[in-house]
Coordinates of C-alpha atoms in Angstrom, one line a residue:
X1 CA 52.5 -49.5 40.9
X2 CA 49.3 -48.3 42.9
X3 CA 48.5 -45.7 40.2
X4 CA 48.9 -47.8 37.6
X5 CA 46.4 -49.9 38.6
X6 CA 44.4 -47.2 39.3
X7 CA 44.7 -45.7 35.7
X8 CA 44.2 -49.5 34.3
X9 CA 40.6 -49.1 36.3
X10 CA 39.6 -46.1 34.4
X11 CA 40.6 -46.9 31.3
X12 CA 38.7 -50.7 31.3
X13 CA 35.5 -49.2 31.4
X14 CA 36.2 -47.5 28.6
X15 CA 37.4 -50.1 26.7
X16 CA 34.8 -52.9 28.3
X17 CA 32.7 -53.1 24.7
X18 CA 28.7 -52.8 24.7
X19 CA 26.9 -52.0 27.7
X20 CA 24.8 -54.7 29.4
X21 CA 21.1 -54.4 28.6
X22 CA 20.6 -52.9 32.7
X23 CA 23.3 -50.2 31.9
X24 CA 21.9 -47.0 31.1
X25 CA 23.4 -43.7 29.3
X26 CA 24.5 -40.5 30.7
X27 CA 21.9 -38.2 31.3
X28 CA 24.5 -35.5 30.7
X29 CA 23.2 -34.7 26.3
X30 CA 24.6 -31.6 24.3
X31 CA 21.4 -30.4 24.4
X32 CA 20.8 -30.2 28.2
X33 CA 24.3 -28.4 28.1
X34 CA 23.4 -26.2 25.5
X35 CA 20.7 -25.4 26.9
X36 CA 22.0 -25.2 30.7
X37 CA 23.8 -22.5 29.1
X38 CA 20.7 -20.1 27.5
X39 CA 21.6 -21.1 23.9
X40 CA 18.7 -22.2 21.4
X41 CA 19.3 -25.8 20.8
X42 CA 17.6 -28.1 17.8
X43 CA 17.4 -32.0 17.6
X44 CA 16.9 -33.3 13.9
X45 CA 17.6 -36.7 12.6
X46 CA 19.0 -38.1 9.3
X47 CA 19.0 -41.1 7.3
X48 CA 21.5 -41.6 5.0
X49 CA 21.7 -43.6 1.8
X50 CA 22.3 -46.9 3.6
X51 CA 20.0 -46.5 6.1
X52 CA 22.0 -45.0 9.3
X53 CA 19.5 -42.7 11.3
X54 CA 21.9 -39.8 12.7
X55 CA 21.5 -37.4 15.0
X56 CA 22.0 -33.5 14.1
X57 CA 22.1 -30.8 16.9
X58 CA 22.1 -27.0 15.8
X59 CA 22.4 -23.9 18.0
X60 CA 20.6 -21.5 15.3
X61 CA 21.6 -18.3 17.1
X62 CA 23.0 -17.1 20.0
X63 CA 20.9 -15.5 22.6
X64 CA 23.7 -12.6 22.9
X65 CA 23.8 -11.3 20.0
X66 CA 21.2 -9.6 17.9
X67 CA 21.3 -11.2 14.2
X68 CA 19.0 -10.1 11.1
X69 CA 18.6 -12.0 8.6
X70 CA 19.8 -15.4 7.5
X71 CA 23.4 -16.4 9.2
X72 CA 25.7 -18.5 7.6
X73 CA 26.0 -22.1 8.3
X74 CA 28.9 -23.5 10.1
X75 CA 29.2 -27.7 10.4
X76 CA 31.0 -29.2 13.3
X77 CA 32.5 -32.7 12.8
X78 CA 33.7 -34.4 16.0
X79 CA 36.3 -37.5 16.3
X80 CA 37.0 -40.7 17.2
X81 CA 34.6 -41.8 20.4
X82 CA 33.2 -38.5 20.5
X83 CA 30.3 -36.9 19.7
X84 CA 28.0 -33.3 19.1
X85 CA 29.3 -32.6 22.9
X86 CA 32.8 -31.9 22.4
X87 CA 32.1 -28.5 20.7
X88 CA 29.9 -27.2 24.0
X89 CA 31.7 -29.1 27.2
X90 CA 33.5 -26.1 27.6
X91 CA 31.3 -23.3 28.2
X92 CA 30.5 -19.7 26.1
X93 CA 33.1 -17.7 25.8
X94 CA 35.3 -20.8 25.1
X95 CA 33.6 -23.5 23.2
X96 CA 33.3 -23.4 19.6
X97 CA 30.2 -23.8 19.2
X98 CA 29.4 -20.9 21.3
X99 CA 32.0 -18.7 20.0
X100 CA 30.7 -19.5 16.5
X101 CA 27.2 -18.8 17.3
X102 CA 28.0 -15.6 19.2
X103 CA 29.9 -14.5 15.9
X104 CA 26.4 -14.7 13.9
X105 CA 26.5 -18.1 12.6
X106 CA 23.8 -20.9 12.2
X107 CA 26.4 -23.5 14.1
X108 CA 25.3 -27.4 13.0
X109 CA 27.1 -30.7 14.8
X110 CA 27.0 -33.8 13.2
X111 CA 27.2 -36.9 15.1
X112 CA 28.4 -40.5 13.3
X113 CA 27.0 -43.6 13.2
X114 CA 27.0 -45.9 15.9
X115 CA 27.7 -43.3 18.3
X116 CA 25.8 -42.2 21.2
X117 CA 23.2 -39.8 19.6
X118 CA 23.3 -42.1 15.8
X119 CA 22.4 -45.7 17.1
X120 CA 19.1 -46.0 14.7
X121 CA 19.1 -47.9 11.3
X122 CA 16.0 -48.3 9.2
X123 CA 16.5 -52.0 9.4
X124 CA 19.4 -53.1 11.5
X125 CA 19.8 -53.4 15.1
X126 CA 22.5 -52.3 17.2
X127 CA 22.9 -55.9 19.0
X128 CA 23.4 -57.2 15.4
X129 CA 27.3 -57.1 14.1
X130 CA 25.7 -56.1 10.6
X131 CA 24.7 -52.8 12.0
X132 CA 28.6 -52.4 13.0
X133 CA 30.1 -53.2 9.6
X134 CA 31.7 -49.9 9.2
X135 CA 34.8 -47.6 9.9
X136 CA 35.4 -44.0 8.7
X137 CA 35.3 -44.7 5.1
X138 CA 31.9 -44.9 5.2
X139 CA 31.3 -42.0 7.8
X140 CA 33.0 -40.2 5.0
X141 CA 31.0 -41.0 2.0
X142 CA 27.4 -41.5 3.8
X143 CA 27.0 -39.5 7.0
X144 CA 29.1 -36.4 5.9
X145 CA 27.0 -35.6 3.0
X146 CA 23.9 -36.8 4.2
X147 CA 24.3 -34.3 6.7
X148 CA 25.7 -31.3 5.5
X149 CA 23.3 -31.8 2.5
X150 CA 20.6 -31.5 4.8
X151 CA 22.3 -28.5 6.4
X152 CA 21.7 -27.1 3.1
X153 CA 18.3 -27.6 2.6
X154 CA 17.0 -26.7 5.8
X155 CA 18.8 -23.1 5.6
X156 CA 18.5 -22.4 2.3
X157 CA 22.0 -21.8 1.8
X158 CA 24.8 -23.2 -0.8
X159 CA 27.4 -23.2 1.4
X160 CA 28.8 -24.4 4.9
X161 CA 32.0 -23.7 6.4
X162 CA 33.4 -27.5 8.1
X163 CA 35.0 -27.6 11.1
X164 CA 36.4 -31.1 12.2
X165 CA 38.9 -32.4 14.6
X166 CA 40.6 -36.1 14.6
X167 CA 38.3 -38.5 12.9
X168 CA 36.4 -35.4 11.6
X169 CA 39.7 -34.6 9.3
X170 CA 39.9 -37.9 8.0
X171 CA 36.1 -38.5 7.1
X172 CA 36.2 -35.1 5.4
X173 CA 39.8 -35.9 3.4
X174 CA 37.5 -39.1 2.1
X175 CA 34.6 -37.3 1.1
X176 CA 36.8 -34.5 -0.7
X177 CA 38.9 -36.7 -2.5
X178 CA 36.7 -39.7 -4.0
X179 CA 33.5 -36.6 -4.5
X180 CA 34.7 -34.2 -6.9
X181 CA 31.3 -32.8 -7.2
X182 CA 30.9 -31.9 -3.5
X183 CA 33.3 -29.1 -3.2
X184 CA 30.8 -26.8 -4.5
X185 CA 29.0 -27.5 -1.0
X186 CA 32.2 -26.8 1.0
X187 CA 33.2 -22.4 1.7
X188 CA 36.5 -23.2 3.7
X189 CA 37.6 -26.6 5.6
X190 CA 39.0 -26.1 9.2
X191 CA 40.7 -29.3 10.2
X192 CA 42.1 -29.0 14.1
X193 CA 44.1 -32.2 14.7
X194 CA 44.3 -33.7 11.4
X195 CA 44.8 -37.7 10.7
X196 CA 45.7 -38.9 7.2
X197 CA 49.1 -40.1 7.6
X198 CA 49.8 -41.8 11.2
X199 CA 53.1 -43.9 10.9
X200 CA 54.9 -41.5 13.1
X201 CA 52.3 -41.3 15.5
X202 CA 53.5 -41.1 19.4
X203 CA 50.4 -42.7 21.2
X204 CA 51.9 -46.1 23.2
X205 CA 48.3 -47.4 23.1
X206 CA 48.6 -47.4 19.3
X207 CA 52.2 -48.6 19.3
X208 CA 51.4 -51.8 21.8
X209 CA 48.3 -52.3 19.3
X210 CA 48.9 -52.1 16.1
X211 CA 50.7 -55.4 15.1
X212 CA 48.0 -57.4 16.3
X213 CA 44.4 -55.3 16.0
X214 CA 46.0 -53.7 12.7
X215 CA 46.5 -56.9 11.2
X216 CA 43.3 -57.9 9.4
X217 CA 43.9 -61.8 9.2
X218 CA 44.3 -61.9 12.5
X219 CA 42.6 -60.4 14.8
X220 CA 39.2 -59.4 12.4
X221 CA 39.0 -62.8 11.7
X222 CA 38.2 -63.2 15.3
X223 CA 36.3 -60.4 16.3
X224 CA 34.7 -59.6 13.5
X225 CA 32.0 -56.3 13.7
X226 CA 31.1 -54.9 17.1
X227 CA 30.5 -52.1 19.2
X228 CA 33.7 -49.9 21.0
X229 CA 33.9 -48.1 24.1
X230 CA 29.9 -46.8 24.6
X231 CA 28.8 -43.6 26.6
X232 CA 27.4 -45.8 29.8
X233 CA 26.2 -44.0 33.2
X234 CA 29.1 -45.9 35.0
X235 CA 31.4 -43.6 32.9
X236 CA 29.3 -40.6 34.1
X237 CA 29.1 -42.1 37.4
X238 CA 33.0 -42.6 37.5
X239 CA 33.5 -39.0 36.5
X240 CA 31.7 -37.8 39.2
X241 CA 33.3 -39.6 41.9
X242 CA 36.5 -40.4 40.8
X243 CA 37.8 -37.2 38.5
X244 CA 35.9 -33.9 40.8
X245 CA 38.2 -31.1 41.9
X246 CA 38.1 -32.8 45.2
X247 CA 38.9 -36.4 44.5
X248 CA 42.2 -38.1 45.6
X249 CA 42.8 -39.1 42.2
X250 CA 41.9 -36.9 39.9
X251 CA 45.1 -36.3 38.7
X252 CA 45.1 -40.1 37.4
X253 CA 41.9 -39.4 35.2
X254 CA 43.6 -36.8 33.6
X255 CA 47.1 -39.1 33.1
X256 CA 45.0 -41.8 31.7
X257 CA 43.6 -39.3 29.1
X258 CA 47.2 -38.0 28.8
X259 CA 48.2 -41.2 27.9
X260 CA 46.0 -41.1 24.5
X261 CA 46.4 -37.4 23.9
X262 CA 49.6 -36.5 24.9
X263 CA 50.8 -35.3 28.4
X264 CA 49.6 -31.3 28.9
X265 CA 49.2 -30.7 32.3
X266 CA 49.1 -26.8 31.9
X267 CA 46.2 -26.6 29.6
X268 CA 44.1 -29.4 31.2
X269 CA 41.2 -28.4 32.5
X270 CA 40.7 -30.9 35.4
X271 CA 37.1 -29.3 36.5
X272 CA 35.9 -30.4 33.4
X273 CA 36.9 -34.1 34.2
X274 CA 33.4 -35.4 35.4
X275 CA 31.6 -33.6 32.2
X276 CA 34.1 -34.9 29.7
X277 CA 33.1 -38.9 31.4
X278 CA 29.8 -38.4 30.9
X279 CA 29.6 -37.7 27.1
X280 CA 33.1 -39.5 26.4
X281 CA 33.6 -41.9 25.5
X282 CA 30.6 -41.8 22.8
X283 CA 30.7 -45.4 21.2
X284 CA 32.2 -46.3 17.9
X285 CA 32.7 -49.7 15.3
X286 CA 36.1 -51.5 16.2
X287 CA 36.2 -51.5 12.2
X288 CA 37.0 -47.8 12.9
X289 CA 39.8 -48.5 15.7
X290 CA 41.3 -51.4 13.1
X291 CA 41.2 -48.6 10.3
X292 CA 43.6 -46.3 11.8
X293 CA 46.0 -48.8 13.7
X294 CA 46.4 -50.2 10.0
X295 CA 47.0 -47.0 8.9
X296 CA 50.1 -46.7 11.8
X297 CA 51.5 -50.0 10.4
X298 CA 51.1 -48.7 6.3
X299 CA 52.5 -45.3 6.6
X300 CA 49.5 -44.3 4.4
X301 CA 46.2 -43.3 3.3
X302 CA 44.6 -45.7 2.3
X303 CA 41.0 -47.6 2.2
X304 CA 40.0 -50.6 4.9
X305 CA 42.4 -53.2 4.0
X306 CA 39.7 -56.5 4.4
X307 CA 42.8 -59.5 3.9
X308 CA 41.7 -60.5 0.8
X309 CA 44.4 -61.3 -1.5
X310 CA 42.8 -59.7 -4.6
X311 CA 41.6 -56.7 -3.1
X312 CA 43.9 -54.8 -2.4
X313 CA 43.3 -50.7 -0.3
X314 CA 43.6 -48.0 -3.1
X315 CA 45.3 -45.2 -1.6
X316 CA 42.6 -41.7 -1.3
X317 CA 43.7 -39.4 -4.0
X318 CA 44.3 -36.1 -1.4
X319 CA 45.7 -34.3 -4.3
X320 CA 42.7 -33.9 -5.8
X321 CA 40.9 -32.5 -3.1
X322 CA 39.7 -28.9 -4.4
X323 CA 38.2 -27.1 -1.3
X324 CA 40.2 -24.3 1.0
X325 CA 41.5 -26.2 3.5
X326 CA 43.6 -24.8 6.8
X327 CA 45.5 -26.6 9.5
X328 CA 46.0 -26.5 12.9
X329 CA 48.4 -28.9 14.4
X330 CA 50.9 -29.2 17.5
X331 CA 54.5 -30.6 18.2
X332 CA 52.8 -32.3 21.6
X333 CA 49.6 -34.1 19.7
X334 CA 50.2 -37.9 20.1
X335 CA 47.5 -39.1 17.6
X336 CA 48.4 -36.2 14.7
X337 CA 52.4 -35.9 14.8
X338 CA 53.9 -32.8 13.2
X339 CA 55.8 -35.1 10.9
X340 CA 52.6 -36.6 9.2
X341 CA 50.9 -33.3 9.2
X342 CA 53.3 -31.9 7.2
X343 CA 53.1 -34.9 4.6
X344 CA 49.6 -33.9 4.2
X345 CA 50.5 -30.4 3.7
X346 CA 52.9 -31.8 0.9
X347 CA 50.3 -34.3 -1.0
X348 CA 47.4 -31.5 -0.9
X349 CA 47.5 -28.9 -3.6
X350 CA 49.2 -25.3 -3.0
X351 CA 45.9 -23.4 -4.0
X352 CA 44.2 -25.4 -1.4
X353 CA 46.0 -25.2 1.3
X354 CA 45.1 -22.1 2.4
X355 CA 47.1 -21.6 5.9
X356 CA 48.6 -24.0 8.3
X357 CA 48.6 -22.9 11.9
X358 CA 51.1 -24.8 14.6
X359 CA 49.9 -23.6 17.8
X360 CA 52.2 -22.0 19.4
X361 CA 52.4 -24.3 22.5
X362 CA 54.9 -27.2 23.1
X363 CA 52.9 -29.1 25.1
X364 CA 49.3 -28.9 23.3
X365 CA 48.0 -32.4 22.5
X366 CA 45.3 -34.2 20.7
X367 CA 42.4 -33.1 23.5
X368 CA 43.5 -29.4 24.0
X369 CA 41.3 -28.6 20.7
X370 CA 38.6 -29.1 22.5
X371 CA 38.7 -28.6 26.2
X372 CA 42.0 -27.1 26.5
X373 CA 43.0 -23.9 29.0
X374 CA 43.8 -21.0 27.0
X375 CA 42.1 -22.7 24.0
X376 CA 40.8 -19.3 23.1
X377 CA 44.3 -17.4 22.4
X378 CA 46.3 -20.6 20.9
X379 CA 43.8 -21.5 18.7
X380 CA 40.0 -19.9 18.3
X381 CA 41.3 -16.5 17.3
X382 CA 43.0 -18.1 14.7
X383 CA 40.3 -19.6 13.1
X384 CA 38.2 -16.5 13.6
X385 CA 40.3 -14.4 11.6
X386 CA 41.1 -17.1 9.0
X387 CA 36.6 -17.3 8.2
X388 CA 37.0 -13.1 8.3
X389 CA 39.8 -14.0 5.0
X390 CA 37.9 -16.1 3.5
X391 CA 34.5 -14.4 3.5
X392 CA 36.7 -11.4 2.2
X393 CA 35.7 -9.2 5.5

């Protein structure tokens, strides 16, 4: 009973809503870890078309390697409650980001509205529930191509190669299938973790959730548009106390992530605890939370179902999605099930699907894409040789 309670502490701060005007941020950014590191690191902001003011991070080379000549452009999308960060938490040699720049490319990280580095509008404020009137649909069909559109420009290229994991497969399955026009801007999409389909999804979070927050005339009605689950310095604070290798209880900060993930104890990096607290969670619109549990209770793919009798969600049109896709997915991932993965594989076309990668671990969950042990081998070298195919190397 004790360390339940004790998991129940760490996860209400996470789930405690906006931070009190007194609270501050973590000072831990990805670009004081890039840079902690000796890597190049860029800030650049972007509006898109209705106004969100994101924030853009780029490592434009690696200091290790010698590069002439323009490098092609790489475009990291991170998911759900995360941010830029997740691609750099864990260290060169390991990190994607890194391992991307090392390989000679011009690596770019998005970071969605509302989250900790994208909290600008050109006229709405955060303290206003306007400013939070929005789930992954939009991050799909605003942020994405503002983005990677700007990506463009900036290097002078036609192409980038996407990268996303979690939310960042969903907001890019949008963008591809209601924008024919924009595979043109897409090389290859790499989609670690990827959510479409989530009706046999193991999380017991989602399970306990989903008949009442994935209800919209019930529990929207009340809550209407606001902020989720902030990057606060208590969180940073908490990691550093509570989750170190020499705290009591760090096992429980890794059982309460576990608990969302999927349980993975041998490729769980605990050192990493107090780092992943103080960039994670990154904020988010509860619209985005509502979005997927109603996609649990569906069994589809489908718009943000509103309640309105006469509106009813059109389903995303997948199989129209025209880009080279590949997969990587586990048996262990409680958020992306192996059943729903392969329903994706079904809907999207045969010439697009261009590989589909299980890791070869039972136990890798949802997290392990991004700050698992052995990370490198199970999935990294994978992806590496699957951008040496499709740049015909």
């Amino acid at each position: 009973m004790k360390q339940h309670l004790i998991i129940l502490g760490i996860l209400l701060p996470l789930i405690a809503g906006a931070p009190k005007p007194q609270e501050k941020a973590s000072s831990v950014t990805t670009g004081s870890i890039v840079e902690k590191h000796g890597y190049p690191f860029e800030e650049h902001e972007v509006q898109t078309s209705d106004g969100y003011i994101l924030g853009l991070h780029r490592i434009p080379y690696s200091s290790r390697v010698k590069s002439e000549g323009p490098r092609p452009a790489v475009f990291l999308m991170h998911g759900l409650l995360c941010s830029s960060s997740d691609w750099v938490l864990l260290g060169p040699d390991y990190a994607l980001g890194y391992r991307l720049a090392d390989a000679g490319y011009d690596v770019w990280m998005g970071n969605a509205r509302g989250n900790t580095y994208s909290k600008n509008h050109a006229t709405l404020h955060p303290l206003l529930p306007s400013f939070w009137k929005f789930d992954w649909h939009e991050i799909g069909l605003y942020d994405l191509p503002a983005m990677i559109d700007y990506v463009l420009y900036e290097t002078g290229q036609d192409q980038v190669h996407y990268f996303g994991h979690s939310q960042g497969t969903t907001s890019f399955l949008v963008l591809n299938s209601l924008n024919k026009k924009f595979k043109n801007r897409i090389k290859s999409a790499h989609l670690l973790a990827p959510v479409a389909f989530m009706d046999n999804m193991k999380s017991p979070l989602v399970k306990l959730a989903a008949p009442f927050m994935g209800d919209p005339k019930s529990w929207l009605n009340i809550f209407g548009n606001t902020q989720f689950m902030p990057n606060t310095k208590i969180m940073e604070l908490l990691g550093q106390s509570a989750c170190n290798d020499e705290a009591k209880y760090q096992s429980l900060c890794a059982n309460a992530i576990f608990l969302m993930a999927g349980y993975d104890d041998e490729n769980m990096n605990a050192t990493l605890l107090p780092e992943i607290l103080a960039t994670t969670p990154a904020g988010a619109s509860t619209n985005q939370i509502f979005h997927y549990l109603q996609e649990y209770n569906s069994g589809k793919f489908r718009e943000f179902d509103e309640g309105k009798l006469l509106k009813k969600p059109k389903n995303y049109p997948i199989e129209k999605i025209d880009v080279p896709i590949y997969l990587y997915y586990s048996e262990n991932d409680y958020m992306s099930s192996e059943v729903d993965v392969e329903k994706l594989m079904r809907k999207l076309k045969p010439s697009t699907l261009r590989g589909a990668h299980k890791v070869p671990h039972p136990k890798w969950n949802h997290l392990d894409y991004l700050w698992g042990l052995n990370i490198n081998e199970l999935v990294h070298d994978y992806i590496m040789e699957n951008l040496k195919e499709i740049n015909g190397e």
